[in-house]
Coordinates of C-alpha atoms in Angstrom, one line a residue:
M47 CA 232.7 96.8 -175.5
A48 CA 235.7 97.9 -177.4
K49 CA 238.1 99.9 -176.7
I50 CA 239.2 103.0 -179.0
F51 CA 242.4 105.0 -179.5
Y52 CA 241.2 107.8 -181.4
S53 CA 243.7 110.7 -181.9
M54 CA 243.4 114.6 -183.9
S55 CA 245.2 117.7 -184.7
G56 CA 245.1 120.1 -182.1
E57 CA 245.0 123.3 -184.3
G58 CA 242.0 125.4 -184.0
R59 CA 238.4 123.5 -183.0
G60 CA 237.3 121.9 -185.9
H61 CA 239.0 118.4 -185.4
A62 CA 238.1 118.9 -181.5
A63 CA 234.9 118.9 -182.9
R64 CA 234.6 116.2 -184.8
V65 CA 236.3 113.8 -182.5
R66 CA 233.4 115.2 -180.0
T67 CA 230.6 114.0 -182.1
M68 CA 231.8 110.8 -182.7
T69 CA 233.0 110.2 -179.1
E70 CA 229.0 111.7 -178.0
H71 CA 227.8 108.4 -180.2
L72 CA 230.3 105.9 -179.5
R73 CA 231.6 106.8 -175.5
H74 CA 227.7 104.7 -174.3
D75 CA 229.0 101.1 -175.7
H76 CA 232.8 101.8 -175.8
E77 CA 235.8 102.5 -174.1
L78 CA 237.8 106.0 -175.3
V79 CA 241.1 107.3 -174.8
L80 CA 241.4 110.8 -177.0
F81 CA 244.7 111.8 -177.9
A82 CA 244.6 115.7 -177.8
P83 CA 247.3 118.5 -178.6
N84 CA 247.4 121.9 -178.0
E85 CA 244.0 123.8 -178.4
A86 CA 242.0 120.3 -178.9
Y87 CA 243.1 119.0 -175.3
D88 CA 242.3 122.3 -173.7
F89 CA 238.7 122.4 -175.3
L90 CA 238.2 118.7 -174.5
A91 CA 239.8 117.6 -171.4
P92 CA 237.9 120.3 -169.3
I93 CA 234.7 117.9 -170.9
Y94 CA 235.7 114.6 -170.8
N95 CA 238.6 114.5 -167.5
T96 CA 235.5 114.9 -165.4
P97 CA 233.6 111.7 -163.4
E98 CA 230.6 112.6 -165.3
F99 CA 232.8 110.8 -168.5
P100 CA 234.0 107.5 -166.8
G101 CA 234.5 106.1 -170.0
V102 CA 236.5 108.8 -172.0
E103 CA 240.0 109.7 -170.9
V104 CA 241.8 113.1 -172.7
R105 CA 245.7 112.3 -172.6
K106 CA 248.2 115.3 -174.6
L107 CA 249.9 114.4 -177.6
P108 CA 252.7 116.6 -179.6
G109 CA 251.1 117.8 -182.3
L110 CA 251.1 120.6 -184.9
K111 CA 250.2 124.3 -184.9
F112 CA 250.2 127.7 -186.8
Y113 CA 252.5 130.2 -185.6
Y114 CA 251.3 133.9 -185.6
T115 CA 253.0 137.2 -186.2
Q116 CA 251.6 140.5 -185.5
R117 CA 248.3 139.0 -185.9
R118 CA 249.1 137.3 -189.1
L119 CA 249.6 133.7 -190.3
D120 CA 253.3 133.5 -190.5
L121 CA 254.4 130.8 -192.9
S122 CA 257.8 130.6 -192.3
K123 CA 257.3 130.1 -188.8
S124 CA 254.8 127.6 -189.2
I125 CA 256.8 125.5 -191.4
Y126 CA 260.1 125.7 -189.5
Q127 CA 258.4 124.6 -186.3
G128 CA 256.7 121.6 -188.4
L129 CA 259.9 120.4 -189.5
K130 CA 261.0 120.2 -185.9
F131 CA 257.9 117.8 -185.3
L132 CA 258.5 115.6 -188.5
G133 CA 261.8 115.2 -186.7
Q134 CA 261.0 114.1 -183.4
L135 CA 258.3 112.1 -184.7
N136 CA 260.0 108.9 -184.7
K137 CA 260.4 109.5 -181.4
N138 CA 257.3 110.2 -180.4
V139 CA 256.0 107.4 -182.5
R140 CA 258.1 104.7 -180.5
E141 CA 256.5 105.8 -176.7
T142 CA 253.1 105.5 -178.1
T143 CA 253.8 102.1 -179.4
E144 CA 254.8 101.2 -176.1
V145 CA 251.5 102.6 -174.8
I146 CA 249.3 100.4 -177.5
E147 CA 251.7 97.6 -176.5
S148 CA 250.6 97.5 -172.9
E149 CA 246.5 98.6 -173.3
K150 CA 246.0 96.8 -176.6
P151 CA 242.7 99.3 -178.0
D152 CA 240.7 97.1 -180.6
L153 CA 240.9 100.2 -183.0
I154 CA 242.7 103.4 -183.6
V155 CA 240.9 106.3 -185.2
S156 CA 242.8 109.6 -186.7
D157 CA 241.6 113.2 -187.3
F158 CA 244.7 114.3 -189.4
E159 CA 247.3 113.4 -186.7
P160 CA 250.0 111.0 -187.4
I161 CA 251.8 109.4 -184.4
L162 CA 248.6 107.4 -183.1
P163 CA 248.1 105.7 -186.2
K164 CA 252.1 104.9 -187.0
A165 CA 252.2 103.5 -183.7
G166 CA 249.1 101.2 -184.3
R167 CA 250.0 99.8 -187.6
K168 CA 253.6 98.8 -185.7
C169 CA 251.5 97.3 -183.2
D170 CA 249.0 95.5 -186.1
I171 CA 245.8 97.3 -184.5
P172 CA 243.5 98.5 -187.2
V173 CA 243.0 102.1 -188.3
V174 CA 240.2 104.3 -189.6
S175 CA 241.7 107.4 -191.0
L176 CA 238.4 109.9 -190.5
N177 CA 239.6 113.5 -190.9
H178 CA 238.7 116.5 -193.8
Q179 CA 242.6 117.3 -195.1
D180 CA 242.0 113.8 -197.0
F181 CA 240.3 115.7 -199.3
L182 CA 243.7 117.3 -200.8
L183 CA 244.6 113.6 -202.2
S184 CA 241.5 112.5 -203.3
Y185 CA 239.3 114.9 -204.6
D186 CA 239.1 116.0 -208.0
L187 CA 239.9 119.8 -207.5
S188 CA 240.2 120.9 -211.1
T189 CA 237.6 123.9 -210.3
L190 CA 240.1 126.1 -208.2
P191 CA 242.5 128.5 -208.9
S192 CA 245.8 127.4 -210.5
S193 CA 247.4 128.9 -207.6
L194 CA 245.6 127.1 -204.8
Q195 CA 245.4 123.7 -207.2
W196 CA 249.4 124.2 -206.8
Y197 CA 248.9 124.3 -202.5
A198 CA 246.7 121.1 -203.1
W199 CA 249.4 119.3 -204.9
A200 CA 252.4 120.9 -202.3
M201 CA 250.3 120.1 -199.0
G202 CA 249.2 116.7 -200.7
F203 CA 252.9 115.9 -200.0
V204 CA 252.5 116.9 -195.9
V205 CA 249.0 115.0 -195.8
K206 CA 251.1 111.6 -197.6
A207 CA 253.2 112.1 -194.5
H208 CA 250.6 111.5 -191.9
H209 CA 249.0 108.1 -193.8
V210 CA 249.9 104.6 -192.7
E211 CA 248.4 101.6 -194.6
K212 CA 245.0 101.6 -193.0
Q213 CA 241.6 100.3 -193.2
A214 CA 239.6 103.0 -194.4
T215 CA 239.6 106.8 -195.2
V216 CA 236.9 108.6 -194.8
V217 CA 236.6 112.1 -195.6
S218 CA 234.0 114.9 -193.8
S219 CA 233.9 117.8 -196.0
F220 CA 231.0 120.0 -196.7
F221 CA 231.4 119.9 -200.8
T222 CA 231.7 116.6 -202.4
P223 CA 233.4 117.2 -205.8
K224 CA 234.4 113.9 -207.3
L225 CA 237.0 111.2 -206.5
R226 CA 240.0 111.3 -208.3
P227 CA 241.4 108.2 -210.5
G228 CA 243.0 106.0 -207.4
Y229 CA 241.0 107.4 -204.9
K230 CA 237.4 105.3 -205.2
D231 CA 237.8 103.4 -202.2
V232 CA 237.5 106.6 -200.2
V233 CA 234.2 107.6 -198.4
Q234 CA 232.8 110.8 -198.4
V235 CA 230.2 111.8 -196.2
G236 CA 229.2 115.5 -194.8
P237 CA 230.0 117.4 -191.9
L238 CA 230.0 116.0 -188.9
L239 CA 227.1 117.3 -186.3
R240 CA 227.3 117.8 -183.0
P241 CA 224.1 116.5 -181.4
D242 CA 222.3 120.4 -180.5
V243 CA 223.2 120.8 -184.5
C244 CA 221.3 117.6 -185.5
E245 CA 218.0 118.2 -183.3
A246 CA 218.0 122.3 -184.3
R247 CA 215.3 123.9 -185.3
P248 CA 217.1 127.2 -186.5
S249 CA 214.9 130.8 -186.6
E250 CA 216.2 133.9 -187.7
E251 CA 216.2 136.2 -184.6
G252 CA 217.9 139.2 -186.0
F253 CA 221.8 139.4 -185.1
I254 CA 225.0 138.0 -187.2
L255 CA 227.2 135.8 -185.0
S256 CA 230.7 136.2 -185.4
Y257 CA 233.5 133.6 -184.9
V258 CA 237.3 134.9 -185.7
R259 CA 241.1 133.9 -185.3
K260 CA 242.3 135.5 -181.7
A261 CA 244.6 137.7 -184.3
T262 CA 241.5 139.5 -186.2
T263 CA 242.5 142.9 -186.6
D264 CA 241.1 145.7 -185.2
D265 CA 239.7 147.4 -188.6
T266 CA 237.7 144.0 -189.1
L267 CA 236.3 144.6 -186.0
H268 CA 235.5 148.5 -187.0
L269 CA 234.4 146.8 -190.0
L270 CA 231.6 144.7 -188.3
K271 CA 230.6 147.5 -186.6
S272 CA 228.7 148.7 -189.2
C273 CA 226.4 145.8 -190.1
D274 CA 222.9 146.5 -189.9
R275 CA 222.0 144.5 -187.1
P276 CA 223.4 143.1 -183.9
V277 CA 226.5 141.1 -184.0
K278 CA 227.7 138.8 -181.2
V279 CA 231.6 138.0 -181.5
Y280 CA 233.4 135.1 -180.0
G281 CA 237.1 133.7 -180.1
L282 CA 238.7 136.8 -179.1
G283 CA 237.3 136.4 -175.3
K284 CA 234.7 138.7 -173.1
R285 CA 235.5 142.2 -173.4
P286 CA 233.0 145.6 -173.2
A287 CA 230.7 145.6 -175.4
D288 CA 231.4 148.7 -178.4
G289 CA 228.2 149.8 -180.6
P290 CA 226.4 146.5 -182.0
L291 CA 229.4 144.4 -181.3
T292 CA 229.3 142.1 -177.8
Y293 CA 232.2 139.6 -176.9
H294 CA 231.7 136.6 -175.5
E295 CA 233.9 133.8 -174.0
I296 CA 233.3 130.4 -175.6
D297 CA 230.8 128.6 -174.1
E298 CA 229.9 125.6 -176.4
Q299 CA 226.5 125.7 -175.4
R300 CA 225.2 129.6 -176.0
F301 CA 227.5 129.2 -179.0
T302 CA 225.2 126.4 -180.7
D303 CA 222.3 128.4 -179.1
D304 CA 223.4 131.7 -180.9
F305 CA 224.3 129.5 -184.2
I306 CA 220.9 127.7 -184.8
H307 CA 219.4 131.6 -184.1
C308 CA 221.7 134.0 -186.1
D309 CA 220.7 135.1 -189.2
A310 CA 224.3 134.6 -190.6
L311 CA 227.9 133.6 -189.6
I312 CA 230.3 136.3 -190.4
G313 CA 234.1 134.5 -189.8
A314 CA 236.9 132.4 -190.3
A315 CA 236.0 129.3 -193.3
G316 CA 236.7 126.2 -190.9
N317 CA 235.4 123.2 -192.9
Q318 CA 233.3 122.1 -189.5
S319 CA 231.7 125.8 -188.8
L320 CA 231.2 126.1 -192.9
G321 CA 229.3 122.7 -192.5
E322 CA 227.4 123.4 -189.2
A323 CA 226.4 126.6 -191.0
I324 CA 225.2 125.0 -194.5
Y325 CA 222.9 122.7 -192.2
L326 CA 221.2 125.0 -190.2
G327 CA 221.0 127.0 -193.3
K328 CA 223.0 130.1 -192.7
P329 CA 224.6 132.2 -194.7
V330 CA 228.8 132.6 -194.8
L331 CA 230.7 135.8 -195.3
A332 CA 234.0 133.5 -194.5
L333 CA 236.9 135.6 -194.5
P334 CA 239.9 133.7 -195.2
E335 CA 243.1 134.3 -194.4
S336 CA 245.2 134.8 -197.7
S337 CA 248.2 132.6 -196.3
H338 CA 245.5 130.3 -194.9
H339 CA 245.3 128.5 -198.1
E340 CA 243.0 125.7 -196.9
Q341 CA 240.3 127.9 -195.5
M342 CA 240.8 129.7 -198.7
I343 CA 239.8 126.5 -200.7
N344 CA 237.4 125.9 -198.3
S345 CA 235.8 129.7 -199.4
H346 CA 236.1 128.7 -203.3
F347 CA 233.8 125.6 -202.7
L348 CA 231.1 127.5 -200.4
K349 CA 230.9 130.2 -203.1
E350 CA 230.3 127.8 -205.9
M351 CA 227.7 126.4 -203.7
N352 CA 225.7 130.1 -204.0
V353 CA 225.0 129.9 -200.1
G354 CA 227.6 132.6 -199.1
S355 CA 230.7 134.7 -200.0
W356 CA 234.1 135.4 -199.4
T357 CA 237.1 137.8 -198.9
A358 CA 240.3 137.3 -197.6
I359 CA 240.7 139.2 -194.7
E360 CA 243.3 141.4 -195.4
S361 CA 240.8 142.9 -198.4
F362 CA 237.3 142.8 -196.3
A363 CA 235.6 145.8 -196.9
K364 CA 233.1 147.5 -196.5
S365 CA 231.5 146.5 -199.7
N366 CA 232.3 143.2 -199.3
L367 CA 229.9 143.6 -196.0
V368 CA 227.1 145.1 -197.7
S369 CA 227.2 142.7 -201.0
F370 CA 226.8 140.0 -198.3
L371 CA 223.8 141.2 -196.0
D372 CA 221.9 142.2 -199.4
G373 CA 222.4 138.9 -200.8
L374 CA 220.8 136.8 -197.5
S375 CA 217.4 136.1 -199.0
K376 CA 219.0 134.8 -202.4
F377 CA 221.7 132.8 -200.0
R378 CA 218.8 130.8 -197.8
E379 CA 217.0 130.1 -200.8
N380 CA 220.1 128.6 -202.1
L381 CA 220.3 126.7 -198.8
A382 CA 217.2 125.4 -198.9
P383 CA 218.3 121.9 -200.5
Y384 CA 220.8 121.5 -198.1
Q385 CA 219.8 122.2 -195.1
G386 CA 219.2 119.1 -192.3
Q387 CA 219.7 117.1 -195.3
T388 CA 224.1 116.9 -194.8
N389 CA 224.5 115.1 -191.6
G390 CA 227.8 112.9 -192.6
N391 CA 227.5 110.8 -188.9
P392 CA 225.3 107.7 -189.8
P393 CA 228.2 107.0 -193.0
A394 CA 231.4 108.1 -190.7
L395 CA 229.9 106.4 -187.7
A396 CA 229.1 102.9 -189.5
A397 CA 233.3 103.3 -191.3
I398 CA 234.0 103.1 -187.4
R399 CA 232.3 100.5 -186.3
K400 CA 232.8 98.2 -189.3
Y401 CA 236.5 97.7 -188.1
L402 CA 235.2 97.3 -184.2
P403 CA 235.5 93.5 -183.0
S404 CA 232.3 91.5 -184.2
T405 CA 230.9 91.1 -180.7
T406 CA 231.1 94.7 -179.9
L407 CA 229.1 96.0 -182.8
V408 CA 226.1 97.4 -181.8

């Protein structure tokens, strides 16, 4: 049994969902300590800091996060707070180095989190990077509009700030364009899928699933009311039903069941949710915020694959919704080659296990 330290970004649930997937595969044979900031900690701690999971512990770690003003992503504030975080990075690395020296993990895995891998390299611990964001550096993004190519170039400096010398870089993504020159050693894998998703038998039961951010406006909800079928809304907490809209607390099992049996997904354009939708054969109407460039890039590739459509949430109109619903049959036809075929779990696990002590390989 090896000891694995595993850290992640805390913004949104995509990072935590990927980490949970890997944890579920590794925890039976290894001891894991998960280092999670913000929303990721709030999601994972109630699950794993319980007697049911004696080999897994979740600890808090400082992390970057997005900030909102009047329900819109505030780039200026987010960047300012990000710079403050980077200003405290060396201090946090020193403190984490002391923990590593004391507890001596065999391997560090990081999902776009800089503190733990930087501390790990100071202690000469092997590091595996497993995330989505490294696509900004390693993927050929020449098909993107020039504005998004510029963003990818600029954000490449942020991605590089997370980098340390490591044993492997694994990029999990629902899209897999060719690698750029100089990145041939990057391992490309599909989405990391929860067990219930991997084993699912999808069906269409006559409703739309909508997963939205807390800052979603009333105008967006009003448009969703014009769907031609019921809409189950997650992400805004429990509210009274409003016509065809019903509101649900985030409950992992219920959300997964609804995902498996919905007709389509409408909402945020995170890599994780889009990857699961494609694996399940669910068309997606992506609604990224215009200032959330990474989700704009995800939406571009979603449309390029012809398995869904998108519009910036600020310009979401009834015509977008009607066009999407009218195209469901065609989207499902285009999804057929991907459905059930894009599971990135096996190659991602192989990349992790490759760097565990040989006596612990399973």
